[in-house]
XYZ file of C-alpha atoms in Angstrom:
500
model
C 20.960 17.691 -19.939
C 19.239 21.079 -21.981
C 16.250 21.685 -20.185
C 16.037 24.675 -23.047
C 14.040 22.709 -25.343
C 10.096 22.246 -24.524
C 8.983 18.811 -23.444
C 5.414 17.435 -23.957
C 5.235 15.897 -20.587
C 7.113 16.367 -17.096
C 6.041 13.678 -15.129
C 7.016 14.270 -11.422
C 8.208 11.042 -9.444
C 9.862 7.776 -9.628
C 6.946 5.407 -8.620
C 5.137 3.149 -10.156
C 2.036 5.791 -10.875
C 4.906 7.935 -12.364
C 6.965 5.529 -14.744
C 3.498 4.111 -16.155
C 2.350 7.661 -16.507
C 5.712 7.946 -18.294
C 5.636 4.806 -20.450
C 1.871 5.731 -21.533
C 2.758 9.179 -22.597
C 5.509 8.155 -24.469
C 3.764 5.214 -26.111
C 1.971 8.049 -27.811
C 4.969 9.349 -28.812
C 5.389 12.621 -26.229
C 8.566 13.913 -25.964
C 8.850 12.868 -22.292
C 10.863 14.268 -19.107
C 10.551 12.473 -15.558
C 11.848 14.098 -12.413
C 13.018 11.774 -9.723
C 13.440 13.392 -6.234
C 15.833 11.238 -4.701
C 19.278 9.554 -5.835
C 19.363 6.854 -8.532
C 19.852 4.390 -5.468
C 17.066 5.460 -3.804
C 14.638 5.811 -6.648
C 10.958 4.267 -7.008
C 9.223 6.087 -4.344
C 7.196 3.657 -1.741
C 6.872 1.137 -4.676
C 10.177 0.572 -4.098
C 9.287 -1.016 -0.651
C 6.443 -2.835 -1.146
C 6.208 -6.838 -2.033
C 4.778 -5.949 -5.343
C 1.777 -7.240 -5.052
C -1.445 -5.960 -7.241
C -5.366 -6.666 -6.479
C -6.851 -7.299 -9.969
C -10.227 -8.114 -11.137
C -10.303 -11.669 -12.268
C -12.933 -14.552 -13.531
C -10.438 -18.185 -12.742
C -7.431 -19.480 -13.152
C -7.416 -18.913 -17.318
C -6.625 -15.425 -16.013
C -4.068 -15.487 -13.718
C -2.228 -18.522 -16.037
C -2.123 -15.622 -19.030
C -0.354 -13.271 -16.867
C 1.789 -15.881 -15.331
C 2.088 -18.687 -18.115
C 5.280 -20.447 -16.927
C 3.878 -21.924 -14.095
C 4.852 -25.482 -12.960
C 2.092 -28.099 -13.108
C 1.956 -28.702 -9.536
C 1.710 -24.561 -9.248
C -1.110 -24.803 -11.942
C -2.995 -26.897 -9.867
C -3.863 -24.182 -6.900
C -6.388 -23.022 -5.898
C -6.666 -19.798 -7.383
C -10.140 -19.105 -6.872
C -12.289 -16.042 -8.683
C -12.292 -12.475 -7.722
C -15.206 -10.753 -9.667
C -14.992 -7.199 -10.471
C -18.685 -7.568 -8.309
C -16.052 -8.269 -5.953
C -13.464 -5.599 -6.057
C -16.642 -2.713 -5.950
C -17.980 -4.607 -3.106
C -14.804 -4.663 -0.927
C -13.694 -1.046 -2.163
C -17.391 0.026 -1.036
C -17.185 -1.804 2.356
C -13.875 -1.028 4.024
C -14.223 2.587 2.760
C -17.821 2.706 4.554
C -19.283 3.611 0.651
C -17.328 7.030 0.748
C -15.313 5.996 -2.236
C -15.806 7.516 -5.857
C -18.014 6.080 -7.416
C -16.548 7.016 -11.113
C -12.650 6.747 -9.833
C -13.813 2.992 -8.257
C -15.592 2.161 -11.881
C -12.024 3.181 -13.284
C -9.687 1.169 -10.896
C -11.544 -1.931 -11.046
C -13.137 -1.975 -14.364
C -9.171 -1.247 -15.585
C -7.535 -3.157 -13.371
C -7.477 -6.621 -15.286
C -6.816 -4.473 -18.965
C -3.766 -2.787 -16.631
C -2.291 -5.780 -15.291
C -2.147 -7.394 -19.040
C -1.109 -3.803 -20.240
C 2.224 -4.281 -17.835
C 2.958 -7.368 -19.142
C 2.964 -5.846 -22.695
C 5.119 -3.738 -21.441
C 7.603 -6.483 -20.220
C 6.212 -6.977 -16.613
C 6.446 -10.856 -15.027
C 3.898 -11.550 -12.482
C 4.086 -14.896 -10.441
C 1.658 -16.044 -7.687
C 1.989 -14.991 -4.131
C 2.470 -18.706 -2.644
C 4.213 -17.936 0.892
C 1.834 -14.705 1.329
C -1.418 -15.545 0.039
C -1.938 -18.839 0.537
C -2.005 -21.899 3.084
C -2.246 -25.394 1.809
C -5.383 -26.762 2.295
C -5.524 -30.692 1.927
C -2.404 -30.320 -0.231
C -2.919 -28.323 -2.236
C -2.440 -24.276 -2.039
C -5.484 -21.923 -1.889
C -5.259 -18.240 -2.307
C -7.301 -15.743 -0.049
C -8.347 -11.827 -0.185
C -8.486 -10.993 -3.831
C -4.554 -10.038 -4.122
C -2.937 -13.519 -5.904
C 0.187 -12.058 -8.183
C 3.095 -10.029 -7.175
C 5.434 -9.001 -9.817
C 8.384 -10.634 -10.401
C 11.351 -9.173 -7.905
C 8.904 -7.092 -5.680
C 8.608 -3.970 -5.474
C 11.914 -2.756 -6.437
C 12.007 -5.434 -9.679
C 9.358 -3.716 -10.264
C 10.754 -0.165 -10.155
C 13.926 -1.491 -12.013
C 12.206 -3.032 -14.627
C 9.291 -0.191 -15.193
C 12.711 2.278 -15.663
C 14.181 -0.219 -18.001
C 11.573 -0.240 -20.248
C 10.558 4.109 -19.827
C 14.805 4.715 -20.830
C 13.859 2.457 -23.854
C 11.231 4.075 -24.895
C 13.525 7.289 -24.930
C 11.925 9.022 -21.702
C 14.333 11.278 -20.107
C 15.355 10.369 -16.429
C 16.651 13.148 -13.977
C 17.571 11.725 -10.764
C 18.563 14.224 -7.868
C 15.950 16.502 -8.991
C 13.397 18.229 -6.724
C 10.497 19.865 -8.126
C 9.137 23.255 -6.170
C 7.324 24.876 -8.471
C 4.491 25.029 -11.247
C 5.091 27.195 -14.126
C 1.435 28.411 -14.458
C -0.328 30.944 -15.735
C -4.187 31.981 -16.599
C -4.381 29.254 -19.517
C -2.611 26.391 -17.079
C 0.460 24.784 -16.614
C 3.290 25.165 -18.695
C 6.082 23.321 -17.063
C 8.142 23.248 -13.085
C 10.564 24.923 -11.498
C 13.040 22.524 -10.183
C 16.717 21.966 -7.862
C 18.238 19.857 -10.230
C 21.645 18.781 -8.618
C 20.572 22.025 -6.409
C 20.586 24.107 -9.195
C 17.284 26.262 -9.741
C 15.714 25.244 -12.979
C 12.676 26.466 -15.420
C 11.503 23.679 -17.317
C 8.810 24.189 -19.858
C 6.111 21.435 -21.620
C 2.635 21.466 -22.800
C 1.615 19.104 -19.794
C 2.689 18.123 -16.313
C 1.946 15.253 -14.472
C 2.152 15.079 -10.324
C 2.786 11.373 -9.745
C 5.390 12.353 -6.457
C 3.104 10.706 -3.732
C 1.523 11.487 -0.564
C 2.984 13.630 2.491
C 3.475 10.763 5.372
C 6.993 11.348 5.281
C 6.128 14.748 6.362
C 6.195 15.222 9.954
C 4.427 18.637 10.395
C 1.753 17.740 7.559
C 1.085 14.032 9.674
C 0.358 16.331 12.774
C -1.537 18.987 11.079
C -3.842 16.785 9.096
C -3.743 13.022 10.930
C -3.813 14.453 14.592
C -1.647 14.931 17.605
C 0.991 11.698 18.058
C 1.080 11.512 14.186
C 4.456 12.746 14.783
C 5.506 9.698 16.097
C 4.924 7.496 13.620
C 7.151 4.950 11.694
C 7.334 5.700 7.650
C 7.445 2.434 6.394
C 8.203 3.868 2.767
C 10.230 6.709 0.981
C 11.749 9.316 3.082
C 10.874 11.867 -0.073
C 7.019 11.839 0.092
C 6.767 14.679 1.944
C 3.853 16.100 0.125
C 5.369 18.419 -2.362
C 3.133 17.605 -5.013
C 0.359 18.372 -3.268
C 1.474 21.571 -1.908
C 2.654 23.068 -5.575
C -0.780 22.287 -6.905
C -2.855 23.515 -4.032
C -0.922 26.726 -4.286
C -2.287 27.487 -7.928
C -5.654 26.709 -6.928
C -6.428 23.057 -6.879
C -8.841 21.140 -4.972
C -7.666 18.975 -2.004
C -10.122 16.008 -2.105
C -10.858 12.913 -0.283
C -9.396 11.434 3.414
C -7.304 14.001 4.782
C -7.360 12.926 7.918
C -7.316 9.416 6.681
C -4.210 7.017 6.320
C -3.448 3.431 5.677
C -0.809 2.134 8.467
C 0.108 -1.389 9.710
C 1.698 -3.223 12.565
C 5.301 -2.483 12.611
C 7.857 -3.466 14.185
C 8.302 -1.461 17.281
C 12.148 -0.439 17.321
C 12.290 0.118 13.499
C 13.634 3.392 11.873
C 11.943 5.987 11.317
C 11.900 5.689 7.629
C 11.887 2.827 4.972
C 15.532 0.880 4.223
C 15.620 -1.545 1.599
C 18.077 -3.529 3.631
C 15.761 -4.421 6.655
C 12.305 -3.163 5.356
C 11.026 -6.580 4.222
C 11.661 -7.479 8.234
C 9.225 -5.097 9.581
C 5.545 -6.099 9.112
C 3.330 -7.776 11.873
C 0.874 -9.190 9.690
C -0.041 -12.378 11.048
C -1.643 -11.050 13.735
C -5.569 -12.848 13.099
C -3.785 -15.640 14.368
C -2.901 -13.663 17.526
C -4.351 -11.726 20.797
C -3.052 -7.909 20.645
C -2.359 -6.842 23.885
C -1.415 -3.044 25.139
C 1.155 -2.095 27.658
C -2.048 -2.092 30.385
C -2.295 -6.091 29.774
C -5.679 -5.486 27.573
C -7.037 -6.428 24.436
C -8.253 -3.480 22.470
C -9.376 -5.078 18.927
C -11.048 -7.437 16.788
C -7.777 -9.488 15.499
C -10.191 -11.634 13.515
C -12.561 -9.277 12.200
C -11.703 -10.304 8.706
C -8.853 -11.398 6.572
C -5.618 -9.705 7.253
C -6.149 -7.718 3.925
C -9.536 -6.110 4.917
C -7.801 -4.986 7.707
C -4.207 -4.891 8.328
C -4.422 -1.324 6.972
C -6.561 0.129 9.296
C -5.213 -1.576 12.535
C -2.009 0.648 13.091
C -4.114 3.615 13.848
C -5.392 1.529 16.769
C -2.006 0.605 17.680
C -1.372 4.225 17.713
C -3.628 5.185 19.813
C -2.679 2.727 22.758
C -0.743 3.752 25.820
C 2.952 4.645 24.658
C 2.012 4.283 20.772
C 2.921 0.116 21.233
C 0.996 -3.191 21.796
C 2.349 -6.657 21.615
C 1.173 -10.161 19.687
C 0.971 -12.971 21.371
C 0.921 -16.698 19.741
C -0.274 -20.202 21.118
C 2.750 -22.474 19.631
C 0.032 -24.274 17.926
C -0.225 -21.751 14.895
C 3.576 -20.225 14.706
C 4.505 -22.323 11.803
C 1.293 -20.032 9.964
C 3.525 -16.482 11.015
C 4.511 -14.924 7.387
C 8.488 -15.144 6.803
C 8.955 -11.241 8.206
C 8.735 -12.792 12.107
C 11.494 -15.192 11.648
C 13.636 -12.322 10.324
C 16.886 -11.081 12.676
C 15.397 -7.725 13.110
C 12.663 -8.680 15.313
C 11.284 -7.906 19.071
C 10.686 -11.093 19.880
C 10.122 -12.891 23.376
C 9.209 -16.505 23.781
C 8.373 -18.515 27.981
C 6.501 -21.946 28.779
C 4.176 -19.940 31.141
C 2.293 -16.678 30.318
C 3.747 -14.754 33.331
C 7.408 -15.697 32.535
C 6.180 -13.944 28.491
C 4.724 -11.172 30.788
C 8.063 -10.883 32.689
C 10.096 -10.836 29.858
C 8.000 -8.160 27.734
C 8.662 -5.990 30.863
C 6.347 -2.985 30.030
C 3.262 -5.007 30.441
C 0.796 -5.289 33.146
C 1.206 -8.931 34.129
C -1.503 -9.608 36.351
C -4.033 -8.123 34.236
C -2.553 -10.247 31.003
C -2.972 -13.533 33.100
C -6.533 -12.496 33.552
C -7.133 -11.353 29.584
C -5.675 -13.980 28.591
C -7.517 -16.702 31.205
C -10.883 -14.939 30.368
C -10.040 -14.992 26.182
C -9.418 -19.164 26.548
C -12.251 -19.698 28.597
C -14.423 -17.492 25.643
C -13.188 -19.624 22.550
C -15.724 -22.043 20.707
C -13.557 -24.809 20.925
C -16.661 -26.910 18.423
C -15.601 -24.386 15.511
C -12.780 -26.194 13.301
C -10.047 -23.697 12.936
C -9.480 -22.680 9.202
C -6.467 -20.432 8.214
C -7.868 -20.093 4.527
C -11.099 -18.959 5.162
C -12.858 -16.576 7.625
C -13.822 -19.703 9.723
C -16.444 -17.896 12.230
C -14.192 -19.735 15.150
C -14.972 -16.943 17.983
C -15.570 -16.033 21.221
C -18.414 -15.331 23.584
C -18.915 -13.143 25.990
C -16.339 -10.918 25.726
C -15.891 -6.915 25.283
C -13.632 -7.008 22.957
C -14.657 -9.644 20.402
C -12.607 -12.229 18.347
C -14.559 -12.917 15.358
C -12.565 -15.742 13.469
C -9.602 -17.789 14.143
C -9.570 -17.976 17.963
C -6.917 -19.996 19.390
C -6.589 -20.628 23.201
C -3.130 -19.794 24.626
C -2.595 -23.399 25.941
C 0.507 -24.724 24.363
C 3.650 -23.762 25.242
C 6.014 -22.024 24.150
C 4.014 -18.791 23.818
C 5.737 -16.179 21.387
C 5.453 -12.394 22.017
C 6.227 -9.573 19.314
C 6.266 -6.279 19.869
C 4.853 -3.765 17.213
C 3.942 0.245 16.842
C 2.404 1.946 14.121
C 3.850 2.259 10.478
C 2.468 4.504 8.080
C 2.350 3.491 4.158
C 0.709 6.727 2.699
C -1.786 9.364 2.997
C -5.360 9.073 2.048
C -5.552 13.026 1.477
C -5.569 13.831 -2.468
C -6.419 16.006 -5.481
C -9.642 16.353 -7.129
C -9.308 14.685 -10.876
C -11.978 14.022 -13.504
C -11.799 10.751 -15.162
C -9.805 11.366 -17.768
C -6.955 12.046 -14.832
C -7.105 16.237 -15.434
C -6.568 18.276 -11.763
C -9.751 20.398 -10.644
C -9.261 23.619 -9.311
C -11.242 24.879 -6.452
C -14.070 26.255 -8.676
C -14.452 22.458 -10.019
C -12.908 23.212 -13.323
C -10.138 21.167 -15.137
C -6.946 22.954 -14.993
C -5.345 22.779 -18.260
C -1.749 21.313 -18.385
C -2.182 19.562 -15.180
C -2.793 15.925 -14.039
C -2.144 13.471 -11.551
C -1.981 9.803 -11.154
C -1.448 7.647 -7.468
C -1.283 8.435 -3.918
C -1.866 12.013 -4.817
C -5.539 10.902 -6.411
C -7.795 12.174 -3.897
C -11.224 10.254 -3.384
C -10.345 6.600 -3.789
C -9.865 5.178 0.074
C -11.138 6.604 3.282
C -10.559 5.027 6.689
C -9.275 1.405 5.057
C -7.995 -0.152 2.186
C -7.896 -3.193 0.452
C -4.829 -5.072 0.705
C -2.869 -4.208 -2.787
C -4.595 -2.135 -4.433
C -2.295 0.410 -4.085
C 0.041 -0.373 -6.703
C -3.052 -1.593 -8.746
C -4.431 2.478 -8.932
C -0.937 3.606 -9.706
C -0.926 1.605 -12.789
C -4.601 2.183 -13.779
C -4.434 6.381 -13.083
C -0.591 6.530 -14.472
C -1.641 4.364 -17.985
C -4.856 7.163 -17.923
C -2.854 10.122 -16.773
C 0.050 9.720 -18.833
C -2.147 9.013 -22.352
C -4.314 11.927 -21.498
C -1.614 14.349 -21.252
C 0.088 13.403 -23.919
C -3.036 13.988 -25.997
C -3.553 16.717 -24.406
C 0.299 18.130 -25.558
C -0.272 16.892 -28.983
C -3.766 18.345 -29.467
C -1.908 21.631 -28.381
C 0.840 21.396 -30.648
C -1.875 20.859 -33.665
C -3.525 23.930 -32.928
C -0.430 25.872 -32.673
């Protein structure tokens, strides 16, 4: 390829934030290059491992049946519910204890329905999130937490379909090719220096877009800016997001902003690798756990497994995880709610252990206290409120009393044998850590000044989450801030080229 000629935008990634940043630009007809890090076959950044799914902004069923019209009549019928943009601000202002932006929150929800009909302009198929999402409630399926549709294929349909339609739109696709540097100078960025096949390149354009995600694939950055045992750590996603991005604009003067020392990271499974594989991935996540007690490798329960619905807090609970004895814990099921576990625990790569009696599950777990897990586990039963109807769908206020460590919904007694056992560490997703953008998706510098030529768009938007997240909105503000990154610079480029 002749990286001679001067592009309007370089978008750096192969996300989702990236290739809409990419589509958007060249929508208004920018002369478009896109660096992807990795191989072709290991494109699409942690998009590429995800389930696809996408927290929207919706007012009923009308909405969710125009984004997914070919819907059976027995699929028509769920349950779908309403999910307010009242309620989006209200859940993005309560799990990030009100620290988030207020004008980058106004953009991700207020933008989040227009996005989601936006991709399917674009040639995007959403379907409901039955198996995930949902239980059946008196027949008939009813959909929980604010995240209902997944596009079509997951994440990587996603990917593969979002690259589809960028190559159609004539956007030029590097694979292989590592950006290292900005090409910057006292009126802005003018382009990156790149290893393209390993071959230093200067590429020049009007604008550049970082869309290359967070640093959690970063050992040395987890430690320095999560804390000591950050090291440790499964990467659930891309092996490439190892903060590059960041560290090229933060060299040239722009400001680091939001939850540094924040993350969002899950229940894993405890012997996975240490980074993402499409082939087992989907395998890996513990996320049935409300349903569960979580016991450390002292025979204790440390947390609140029903504090809310597994979206409000799945995200936040592997930093608790991490910080138990030997970085592991263990969920335990009564066999009276195992048909509820998602499909992931039924999967061949699991650490699984199932007994009739609670000390044979002990025994077999083998790094657990056992006498103390008869005793949390006889003192848990005896705490239930057995006169609270147990409700999957809903947070059903079935408790306990008495106890240190709370359940707050869906507390089953371990009576009914057999008990199950998993075993799960922490797994990271990305970093909460960003860059400083004004609304119109322009980089700040340190003296809270746009810096001309540069933008950014997903994980690398700093602000957004701190401490939490909701459940899949993720993929949701790398749509919204790529669609708004990638128009602005474009405009941007083409206001430049006028005035030369």
């Amino acid at each position: 390829m002749d990286f001679n000629v001067e592009y309007d935008v370089i978008v750096v990634g192969g996300g989702n934030a990236a290739l809409c940043a990419a589509i958007s630009a060249a929508n208004e007809q920018a002369r478009v290059l896109l660096l992807e890090r990795s191989p072709e076959d290991e494109r699409g950044g942690n998009t590429a491992y995800t389930e696809g799914l996408m927290r929207f902004a919706y007012n009923g069923p009308d909405d969710i049946l125009a984004l997914s019209p070919d819907l059976s009549e027995d699929e028509k019928n769920s349950d779908f519910g309403v999910y307010t943009e009242d309620d989006f601000f209200n859940d993005m202002a309560r799990v990030t204890e009100n620290r988030t932006d207020p004008d980058l929150c106004e953009i991700l929800v207020r933008q989040s329905n227009p996005t989601m009909r936006w991709l399917k302009e674009q040639g995007l198929r959403f379907l409901p999130q039955f198996g995930r999402q949902s239980f059946k409630v008196d027949g008939r399926h009813k959909f929980w937490g604010g995240a209902t549709l997944a596009v079509s294929g997951g994440g990587r349909g996603m990917v593969d379909h979002l690259f589809r339609i960028a190559a159609r739109k004539g956007v030029d696709i590097v694979y292989d090719a590592w950006a290292r540097e900005l090409i910057s100078s006292d009126a802005g960025v003018h382009g990156v220096v790149a290893q393209v096949a390993g071959e230093t390149t200067s590429i020049r354009a009007r604008s550049v877009i970082l869309a290359c995600g967070g640093f959690e694939a970063n050992t040395e950055w987890r430690t320095k800016y999560l804390g000591p045992g950050w090291d440790l750590a499964k990467v659930r996603g891309s092996r490439y997001n190892t903060g590059d991005g960041l560290e090229m604009a933060l060299r040239i003067g722009a400001q680091p902003c939001g939850n540094w020392s924040g993350c969002h990271a899950v229940s894993w499974e405890r012997y996975a690798g240490d980074f993402g594989d499409f082939s087992t991935t989907d395998d890996y996540e513990r996320d049935s756990y409300p349903f569960s007690i979580m016991v450390n490798g002292e025979g204790k329960r440390f947390l609140d497994e029903g504090a809310d619905i597994r979206n409000y807090t799945y995200a936040k609970y592997g930093h608790i995880v991490m910080k138990q004895p030997g970085q592991f814990a263990w969920q335990i099921f009564d066999s009276s709610v195992t048909h509820l576990l998602r499909p992931e625990y039924r999967a061949r790569r699991v650490t699984k252990v199932a007994a009739d009696t609670i000390e044979e599950l002990a025994a077999k777990m083998g790094d657990v206290n056992v006498s103390q897990l008869v005793e949390t586990i006889r003192a848990f039963n005896a705490a239930v409120k057995r006169d609270v109807q147990f409700n999957p769908a809903i947070r059903d206020g079935r408790g306990t009393t008495g106890l240190t460590v709370p359940k707050s919904n869906w507390a089953i007694p371990l009576e009914n044998a057999p008990f199950e056992a998993y075993a799960v560490t922490c797994g990271i997703t990305f970093t909460f850590g960003g860059l400083k953008i004004t609304t119109e998706g322009q980089v700040m510098d340190r003296n809270n000044r746009p810096m001309p030529g540069l933008y950014t768009a997903g994980e690398m938007v700093g602000g957004l989450f701190y401490f939490n997240y909701p459940g899949s909105t993720g993929l949701t503000s790398g749509s919204v801030f790529g669609r708004l990154a990638g128009r602005s610079a474009a405009q941007a480029s083409r206001r430049q080229s006028t005035a030369a």
